[in-house]
Each structure stands twice: as structure tokens, then as C-alpha cells.
PDB file of N, CA and C in Angstrom:
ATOM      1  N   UNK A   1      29.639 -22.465 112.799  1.00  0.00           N
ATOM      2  CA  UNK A   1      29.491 -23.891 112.946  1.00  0.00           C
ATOM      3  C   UNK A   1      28.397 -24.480 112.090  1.00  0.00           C
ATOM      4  N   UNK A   2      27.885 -23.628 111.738  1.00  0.00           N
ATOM      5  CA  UNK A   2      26.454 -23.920 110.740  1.00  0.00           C
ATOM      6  C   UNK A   2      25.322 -25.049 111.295  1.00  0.00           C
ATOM      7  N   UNK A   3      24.763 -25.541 111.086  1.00  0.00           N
ATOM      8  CA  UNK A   3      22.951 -26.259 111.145  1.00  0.00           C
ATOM      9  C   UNK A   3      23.564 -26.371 112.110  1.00  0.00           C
ATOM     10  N   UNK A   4      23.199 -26.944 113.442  1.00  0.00           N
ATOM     11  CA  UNK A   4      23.639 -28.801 114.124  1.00  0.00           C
ATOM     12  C   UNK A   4      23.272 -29.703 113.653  1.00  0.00           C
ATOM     13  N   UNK A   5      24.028 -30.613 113.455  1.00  0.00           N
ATOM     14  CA  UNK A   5      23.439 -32.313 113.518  1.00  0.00           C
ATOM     15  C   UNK A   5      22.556 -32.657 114.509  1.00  0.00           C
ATOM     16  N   UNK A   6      21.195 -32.704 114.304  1.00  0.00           N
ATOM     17  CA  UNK A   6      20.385 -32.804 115.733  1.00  0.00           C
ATOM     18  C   UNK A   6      18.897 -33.169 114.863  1.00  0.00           C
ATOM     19  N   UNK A   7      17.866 -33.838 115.558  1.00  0.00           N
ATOM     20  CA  UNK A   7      17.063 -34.838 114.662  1.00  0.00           C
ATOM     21  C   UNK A   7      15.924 -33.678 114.776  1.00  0.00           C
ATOM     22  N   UNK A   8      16.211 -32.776 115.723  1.00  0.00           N
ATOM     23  CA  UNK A   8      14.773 -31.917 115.758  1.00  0.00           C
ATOM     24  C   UNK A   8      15.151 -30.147 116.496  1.00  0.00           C
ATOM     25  N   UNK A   9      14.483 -29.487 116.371  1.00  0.00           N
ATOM     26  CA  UNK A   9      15.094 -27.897 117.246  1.00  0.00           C
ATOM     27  C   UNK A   9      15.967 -27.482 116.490  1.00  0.00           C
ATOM     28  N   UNK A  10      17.048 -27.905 115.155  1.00  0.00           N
ATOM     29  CA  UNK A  10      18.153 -27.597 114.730  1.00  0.00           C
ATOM     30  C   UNK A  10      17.490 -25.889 114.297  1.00  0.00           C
ATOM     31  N   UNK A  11      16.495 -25.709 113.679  1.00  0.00           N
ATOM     32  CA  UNK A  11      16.557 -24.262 113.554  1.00  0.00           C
ATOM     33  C   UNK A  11      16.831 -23.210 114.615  1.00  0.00           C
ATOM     34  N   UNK A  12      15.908 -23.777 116.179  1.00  0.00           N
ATOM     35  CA  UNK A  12      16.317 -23.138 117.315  1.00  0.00           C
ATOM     36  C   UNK A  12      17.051 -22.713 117.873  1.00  0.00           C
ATOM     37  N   UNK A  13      18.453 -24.288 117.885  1.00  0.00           N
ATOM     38  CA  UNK A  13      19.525 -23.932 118.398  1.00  0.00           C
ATOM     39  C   UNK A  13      20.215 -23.055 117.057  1.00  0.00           C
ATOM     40  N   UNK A  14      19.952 -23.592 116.087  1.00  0.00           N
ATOM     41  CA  UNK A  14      20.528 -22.184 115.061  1.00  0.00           C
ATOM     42  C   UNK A  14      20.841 -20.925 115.334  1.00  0.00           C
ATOM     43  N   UNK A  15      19.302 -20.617 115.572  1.00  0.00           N
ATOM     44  CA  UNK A  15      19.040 -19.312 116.280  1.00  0.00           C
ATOM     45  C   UNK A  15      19.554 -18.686 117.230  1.00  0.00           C
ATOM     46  N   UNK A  16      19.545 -19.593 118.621  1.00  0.00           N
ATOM     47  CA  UNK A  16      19.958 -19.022 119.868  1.00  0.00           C
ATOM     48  C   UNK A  16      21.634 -18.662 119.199  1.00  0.00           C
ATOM     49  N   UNK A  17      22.234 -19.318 118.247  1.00  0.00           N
ATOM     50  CA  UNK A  17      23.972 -19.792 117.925  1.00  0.00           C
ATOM     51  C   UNK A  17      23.936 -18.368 117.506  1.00  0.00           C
ATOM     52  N   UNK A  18      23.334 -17.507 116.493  1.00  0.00           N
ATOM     53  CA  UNK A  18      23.208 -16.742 115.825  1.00  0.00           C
ATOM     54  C   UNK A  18      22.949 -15.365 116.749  1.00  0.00           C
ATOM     55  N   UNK A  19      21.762 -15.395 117.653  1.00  0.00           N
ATOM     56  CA  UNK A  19      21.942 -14.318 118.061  1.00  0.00           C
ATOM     57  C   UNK A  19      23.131 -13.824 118.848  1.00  0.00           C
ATOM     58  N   UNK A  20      23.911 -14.522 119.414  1.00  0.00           N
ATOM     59  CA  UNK A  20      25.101 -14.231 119.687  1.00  0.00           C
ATOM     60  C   UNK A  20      25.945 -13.517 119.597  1.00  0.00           C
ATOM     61  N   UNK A  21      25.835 -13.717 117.875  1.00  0.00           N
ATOM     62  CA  UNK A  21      26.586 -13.288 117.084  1.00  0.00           C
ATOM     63  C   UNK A  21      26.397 -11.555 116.402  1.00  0.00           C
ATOM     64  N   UNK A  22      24.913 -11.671 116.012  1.00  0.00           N
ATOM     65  CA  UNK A  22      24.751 -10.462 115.370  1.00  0.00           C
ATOM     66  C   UNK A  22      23.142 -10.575 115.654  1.00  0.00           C
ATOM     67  N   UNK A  23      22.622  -9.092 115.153  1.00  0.00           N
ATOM     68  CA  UNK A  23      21.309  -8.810 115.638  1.00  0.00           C
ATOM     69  C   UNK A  23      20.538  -9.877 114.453  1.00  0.00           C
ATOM     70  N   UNK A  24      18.858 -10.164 114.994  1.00  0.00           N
ATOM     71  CA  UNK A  24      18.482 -11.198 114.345  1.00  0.00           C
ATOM     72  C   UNK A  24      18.098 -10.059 112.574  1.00  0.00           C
ATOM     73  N   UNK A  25      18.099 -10.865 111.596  1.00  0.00           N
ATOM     74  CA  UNK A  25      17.753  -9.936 110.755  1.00  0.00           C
ATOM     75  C   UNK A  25      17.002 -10.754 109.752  1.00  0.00           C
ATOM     76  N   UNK A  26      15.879 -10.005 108.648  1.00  0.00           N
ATOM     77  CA  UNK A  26      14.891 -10.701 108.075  1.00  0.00           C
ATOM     78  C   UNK A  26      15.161 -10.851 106.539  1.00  0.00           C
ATOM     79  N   UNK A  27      15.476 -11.692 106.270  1.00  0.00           N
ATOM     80  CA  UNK A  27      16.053 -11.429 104.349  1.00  0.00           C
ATOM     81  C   UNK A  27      14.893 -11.705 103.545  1.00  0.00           C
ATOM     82  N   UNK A  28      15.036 -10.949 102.083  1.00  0.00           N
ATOM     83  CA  UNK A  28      14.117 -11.168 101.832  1.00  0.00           C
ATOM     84  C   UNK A  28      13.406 -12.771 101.224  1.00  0.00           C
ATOM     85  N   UNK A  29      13.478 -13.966 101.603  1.00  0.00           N
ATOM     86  CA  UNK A  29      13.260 -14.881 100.806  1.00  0.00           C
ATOM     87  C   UNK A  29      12.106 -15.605 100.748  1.00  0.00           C
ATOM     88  N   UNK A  30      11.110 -16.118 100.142  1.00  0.00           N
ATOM     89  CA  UNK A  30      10.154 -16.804 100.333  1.00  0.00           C
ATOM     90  C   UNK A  30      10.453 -18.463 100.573  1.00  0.00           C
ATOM     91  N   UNK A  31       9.906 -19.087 101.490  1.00  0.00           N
ATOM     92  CA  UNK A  31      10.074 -20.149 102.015  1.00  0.00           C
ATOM     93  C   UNK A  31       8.845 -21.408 101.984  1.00  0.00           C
ATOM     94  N   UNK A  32       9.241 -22.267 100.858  1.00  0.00           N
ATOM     95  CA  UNK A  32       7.614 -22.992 100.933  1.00  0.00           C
ATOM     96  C   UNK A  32       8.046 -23.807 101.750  1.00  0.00           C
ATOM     97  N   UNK A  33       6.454 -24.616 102.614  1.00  0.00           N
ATOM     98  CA  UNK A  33       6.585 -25.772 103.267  1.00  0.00           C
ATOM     99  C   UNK A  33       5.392 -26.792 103.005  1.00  0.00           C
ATOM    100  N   UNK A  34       5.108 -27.993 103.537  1.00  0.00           N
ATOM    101  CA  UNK A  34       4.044 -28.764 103.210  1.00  0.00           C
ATOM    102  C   UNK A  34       2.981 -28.317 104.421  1.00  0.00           C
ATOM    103  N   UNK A  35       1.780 -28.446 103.955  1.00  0.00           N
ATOM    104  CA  UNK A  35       0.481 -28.283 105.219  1.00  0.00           C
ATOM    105  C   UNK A  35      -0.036 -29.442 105.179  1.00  0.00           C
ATOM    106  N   UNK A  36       0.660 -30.661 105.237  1.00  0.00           N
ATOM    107  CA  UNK A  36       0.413 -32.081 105.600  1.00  0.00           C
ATOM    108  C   UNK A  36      -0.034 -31.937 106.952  1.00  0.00           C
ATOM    109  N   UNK A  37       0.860 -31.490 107.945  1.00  0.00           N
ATOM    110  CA  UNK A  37       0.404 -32.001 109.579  1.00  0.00           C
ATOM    111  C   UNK A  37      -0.528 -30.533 110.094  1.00  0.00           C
ATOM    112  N   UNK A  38      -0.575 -29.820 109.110  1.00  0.00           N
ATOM    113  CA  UNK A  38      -1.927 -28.752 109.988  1.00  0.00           C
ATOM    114  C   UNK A  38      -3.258 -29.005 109.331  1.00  0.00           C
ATOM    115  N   UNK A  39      -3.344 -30.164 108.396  1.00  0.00           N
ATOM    116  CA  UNK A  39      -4.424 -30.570 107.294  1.00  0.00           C
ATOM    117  C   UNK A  39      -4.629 -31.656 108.355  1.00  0.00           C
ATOM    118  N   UNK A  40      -3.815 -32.435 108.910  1.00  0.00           N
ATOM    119  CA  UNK A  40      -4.299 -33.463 109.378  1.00  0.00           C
ATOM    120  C   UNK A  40      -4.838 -33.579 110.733  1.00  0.00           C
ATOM    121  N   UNK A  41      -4.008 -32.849 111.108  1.00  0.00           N
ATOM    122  CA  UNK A  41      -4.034 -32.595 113.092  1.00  0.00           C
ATOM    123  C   UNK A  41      -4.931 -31.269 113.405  1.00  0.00           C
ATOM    124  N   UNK A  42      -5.018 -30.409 112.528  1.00  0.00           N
ATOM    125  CA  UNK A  42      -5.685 -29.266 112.586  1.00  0.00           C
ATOM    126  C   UNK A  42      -4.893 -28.512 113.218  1.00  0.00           C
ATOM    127  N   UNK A  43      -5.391 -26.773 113.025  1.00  0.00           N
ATOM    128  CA  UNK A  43      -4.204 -25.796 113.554  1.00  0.00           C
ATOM    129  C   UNK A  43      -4.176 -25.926 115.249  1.00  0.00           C
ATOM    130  N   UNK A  44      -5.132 -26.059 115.843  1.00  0.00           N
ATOM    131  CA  UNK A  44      -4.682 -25.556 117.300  1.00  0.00           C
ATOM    132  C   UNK A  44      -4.182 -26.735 117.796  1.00  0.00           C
ATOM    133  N   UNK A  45      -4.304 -28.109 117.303  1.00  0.00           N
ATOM    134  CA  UNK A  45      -3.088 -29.317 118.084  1.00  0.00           C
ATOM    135  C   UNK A  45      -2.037 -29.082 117.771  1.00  0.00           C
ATOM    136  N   UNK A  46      -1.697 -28.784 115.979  1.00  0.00           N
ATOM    137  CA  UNK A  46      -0.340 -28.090 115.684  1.00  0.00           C
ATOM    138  C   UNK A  46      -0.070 -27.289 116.397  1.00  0.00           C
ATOM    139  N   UNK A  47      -0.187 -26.030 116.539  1.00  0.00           N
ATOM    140  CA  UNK A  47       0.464 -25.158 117.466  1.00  0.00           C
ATOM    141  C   UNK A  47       0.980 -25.513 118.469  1.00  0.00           C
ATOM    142  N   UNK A  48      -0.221 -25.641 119.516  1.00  0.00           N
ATOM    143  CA  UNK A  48      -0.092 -26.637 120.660  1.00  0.00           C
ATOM    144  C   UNK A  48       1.110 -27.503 120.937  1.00  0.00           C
ATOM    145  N   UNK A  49       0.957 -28.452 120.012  1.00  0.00           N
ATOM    146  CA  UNK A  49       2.116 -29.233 120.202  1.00  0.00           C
ATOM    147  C   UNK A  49       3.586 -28.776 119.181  1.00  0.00           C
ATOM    148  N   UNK A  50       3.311 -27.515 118.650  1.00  0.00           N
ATOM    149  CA  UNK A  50       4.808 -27.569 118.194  1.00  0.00           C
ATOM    150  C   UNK A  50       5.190 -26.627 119.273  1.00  0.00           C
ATOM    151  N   UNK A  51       4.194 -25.946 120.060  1.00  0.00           N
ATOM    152  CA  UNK A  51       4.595 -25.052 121.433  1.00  0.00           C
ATOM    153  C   UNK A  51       5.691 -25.510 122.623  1.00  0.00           C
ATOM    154  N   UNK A  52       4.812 -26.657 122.939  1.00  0.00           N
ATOM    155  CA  UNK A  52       5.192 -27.642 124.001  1.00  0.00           C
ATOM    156  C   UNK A  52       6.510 -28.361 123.801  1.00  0.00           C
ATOM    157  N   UNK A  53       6.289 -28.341 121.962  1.00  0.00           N
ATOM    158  CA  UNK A  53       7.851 -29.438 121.962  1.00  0.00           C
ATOM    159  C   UNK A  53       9.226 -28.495 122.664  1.00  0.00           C
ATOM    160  N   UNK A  54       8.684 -26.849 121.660  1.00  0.00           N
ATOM    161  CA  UNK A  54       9.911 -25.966 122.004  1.00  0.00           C
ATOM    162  C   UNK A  54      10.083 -25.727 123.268  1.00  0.00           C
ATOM    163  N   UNK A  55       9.317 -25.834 124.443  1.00  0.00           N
ATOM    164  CA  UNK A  55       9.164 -25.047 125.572  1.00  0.00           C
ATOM    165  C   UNK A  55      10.038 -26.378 126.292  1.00  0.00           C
ATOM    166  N   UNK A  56       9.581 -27.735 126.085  1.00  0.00           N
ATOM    167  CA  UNK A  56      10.449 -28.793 126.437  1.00  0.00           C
ATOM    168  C   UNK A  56      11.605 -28.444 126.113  1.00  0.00           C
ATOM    169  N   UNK A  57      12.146 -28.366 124.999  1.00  0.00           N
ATOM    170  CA  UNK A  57      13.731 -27.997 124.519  1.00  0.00           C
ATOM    171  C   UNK A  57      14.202 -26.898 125.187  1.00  0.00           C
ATOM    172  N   UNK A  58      13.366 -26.296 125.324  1.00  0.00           N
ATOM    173  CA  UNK A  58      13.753 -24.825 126.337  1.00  0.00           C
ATOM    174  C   UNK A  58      14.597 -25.155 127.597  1.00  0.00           C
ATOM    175  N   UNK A  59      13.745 -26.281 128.142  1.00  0.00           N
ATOM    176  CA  UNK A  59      13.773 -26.443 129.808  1.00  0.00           C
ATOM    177  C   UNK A  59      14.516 -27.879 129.591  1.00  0.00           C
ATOM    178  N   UNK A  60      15.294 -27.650 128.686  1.00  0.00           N
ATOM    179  CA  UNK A  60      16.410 -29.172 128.741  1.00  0.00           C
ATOM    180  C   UNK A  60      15.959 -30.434 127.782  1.00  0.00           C
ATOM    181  N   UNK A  61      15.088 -30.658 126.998  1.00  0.00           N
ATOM    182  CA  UNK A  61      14.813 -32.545 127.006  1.00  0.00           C
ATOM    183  C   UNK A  61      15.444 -32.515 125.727  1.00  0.00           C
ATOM    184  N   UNK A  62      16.286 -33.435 125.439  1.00  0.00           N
ATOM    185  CA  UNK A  62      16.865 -33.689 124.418  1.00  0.00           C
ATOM    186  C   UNK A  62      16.019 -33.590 123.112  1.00  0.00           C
ATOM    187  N   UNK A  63      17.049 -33.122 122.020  1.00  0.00           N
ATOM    188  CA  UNK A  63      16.262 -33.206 120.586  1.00  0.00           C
ATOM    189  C   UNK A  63      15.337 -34.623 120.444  1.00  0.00           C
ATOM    190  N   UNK A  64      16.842 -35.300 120.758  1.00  0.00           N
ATOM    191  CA  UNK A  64      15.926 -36.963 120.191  1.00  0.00           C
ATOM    192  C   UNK A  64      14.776 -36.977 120.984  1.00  0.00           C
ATOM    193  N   UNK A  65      14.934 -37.071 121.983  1.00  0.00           N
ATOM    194  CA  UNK A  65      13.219 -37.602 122.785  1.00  0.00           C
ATOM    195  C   UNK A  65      12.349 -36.780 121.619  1.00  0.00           C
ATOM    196  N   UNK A  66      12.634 -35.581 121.991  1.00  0.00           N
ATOM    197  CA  UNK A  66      11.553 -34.591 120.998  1.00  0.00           C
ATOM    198  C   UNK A  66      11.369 -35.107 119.978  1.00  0.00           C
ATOM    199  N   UNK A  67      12.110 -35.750 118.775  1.00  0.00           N
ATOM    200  CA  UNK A  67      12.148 -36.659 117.886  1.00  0.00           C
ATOM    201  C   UNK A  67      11.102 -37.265 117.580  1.00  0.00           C
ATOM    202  N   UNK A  68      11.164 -38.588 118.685  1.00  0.00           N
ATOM    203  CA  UNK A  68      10.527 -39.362 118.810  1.00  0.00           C
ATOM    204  C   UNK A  68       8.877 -38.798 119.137  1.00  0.00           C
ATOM    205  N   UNK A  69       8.518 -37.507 120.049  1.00  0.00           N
ATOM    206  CA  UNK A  69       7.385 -37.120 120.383  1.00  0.00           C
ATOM    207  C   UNK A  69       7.061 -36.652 119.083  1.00  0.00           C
ATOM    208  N   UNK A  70       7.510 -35.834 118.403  1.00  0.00           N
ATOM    209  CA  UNK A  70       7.278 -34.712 116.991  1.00  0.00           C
ATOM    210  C   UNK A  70       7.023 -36.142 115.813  1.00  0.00           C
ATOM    211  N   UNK A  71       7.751 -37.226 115.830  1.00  0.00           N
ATOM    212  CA  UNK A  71       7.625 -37.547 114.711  1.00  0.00           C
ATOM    213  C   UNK A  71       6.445 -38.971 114.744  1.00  0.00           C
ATOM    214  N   UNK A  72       6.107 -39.023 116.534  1.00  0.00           N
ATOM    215  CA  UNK A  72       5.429 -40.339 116.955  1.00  0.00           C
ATOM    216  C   UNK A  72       3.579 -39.438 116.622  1.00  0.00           C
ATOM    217  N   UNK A  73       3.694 -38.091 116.893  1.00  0.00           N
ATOM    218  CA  UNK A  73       2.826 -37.550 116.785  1.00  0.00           C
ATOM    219  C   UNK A  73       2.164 -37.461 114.831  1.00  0.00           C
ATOM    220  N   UNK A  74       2.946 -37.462 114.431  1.00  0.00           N
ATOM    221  CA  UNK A  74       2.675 -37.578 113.033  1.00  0.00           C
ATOM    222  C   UNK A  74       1.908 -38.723 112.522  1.00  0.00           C
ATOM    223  N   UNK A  75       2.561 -39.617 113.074  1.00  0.00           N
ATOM    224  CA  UNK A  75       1.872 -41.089 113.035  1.00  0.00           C
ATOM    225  C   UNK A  75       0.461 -41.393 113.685  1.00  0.00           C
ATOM    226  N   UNK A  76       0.210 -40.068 114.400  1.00  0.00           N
ATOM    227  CA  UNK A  76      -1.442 -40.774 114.765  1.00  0.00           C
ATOM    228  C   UNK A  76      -0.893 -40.896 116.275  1.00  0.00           C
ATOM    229  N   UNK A  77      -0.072 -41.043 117.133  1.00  0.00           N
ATOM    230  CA  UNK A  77       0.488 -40.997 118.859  1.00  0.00           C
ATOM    231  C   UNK A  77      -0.100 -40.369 119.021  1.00  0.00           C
TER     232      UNK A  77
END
């Protein structure tokens, strides 16, 4: 079914879609990203709050809300 259409967690539910399927496995690829929000927020609010978002998604709350928390948080929320 590939990604979901989903505004936030799409790697997660990826994941959970995937293990399903076959054991998880590590390829070799390098993956850049930006350190905009651990430059700004610092590492332990990052964590923190990228913890909490997943553990919410865990226990049900929709992507979007999460959305709105993940992306209201960027803004200084």
C-alpha cells in the first residue's frame, strides 16, 4: 500500500504495515535531515516531545491533531 496519506506518524504506521509483513531489516543507505528543530528547541524538548507525540499515536489520537501539536510546536507553541 506504500507511505499513508497522513500529515504526521506516516513513517510509523509504515512500519507497524511492514512488520507484518517481513522481519524489520537495515539497508545500507545514508539519510540526511535538517537540525533546524534540535538547534532551536534543544535536544531534550525534542526528544521529549517527539516521544509524547508517538506514545499519543500509540494510544489512539489522530495524525492530524498530532499535526497540529508537532507543527504548532515549531512555531514557538
Amino acid at each position: 500500500g506504500g507511505v499513508p496519506e497522513q500529515p504526521l506518524m506516516e513513517d510509523i504506521e509504515l512500519c507497524r504495515r511492514l512488520k507484518a509483513l517481513l522481519k524489520p531489516q537495515c539497508p545500507a543507505l545514508v539519510v540526511t535531515t535538517s537540525a533546524r528543530r534540535w538547534e532551536r528547541f534543544g535536544i531534550l524538548s525534542t526528544i521529549l516531545n517527539m516521544w509524547l507525540l508517538r506514545l499519543r499515536y500509540c494510544l489512539g489520537t489522530s495524525p492530524e491533531v498530532l499535526a497540529r501539536r508537532y507543527y504548532g510546536h515549531d512555531a514557538g507553541v
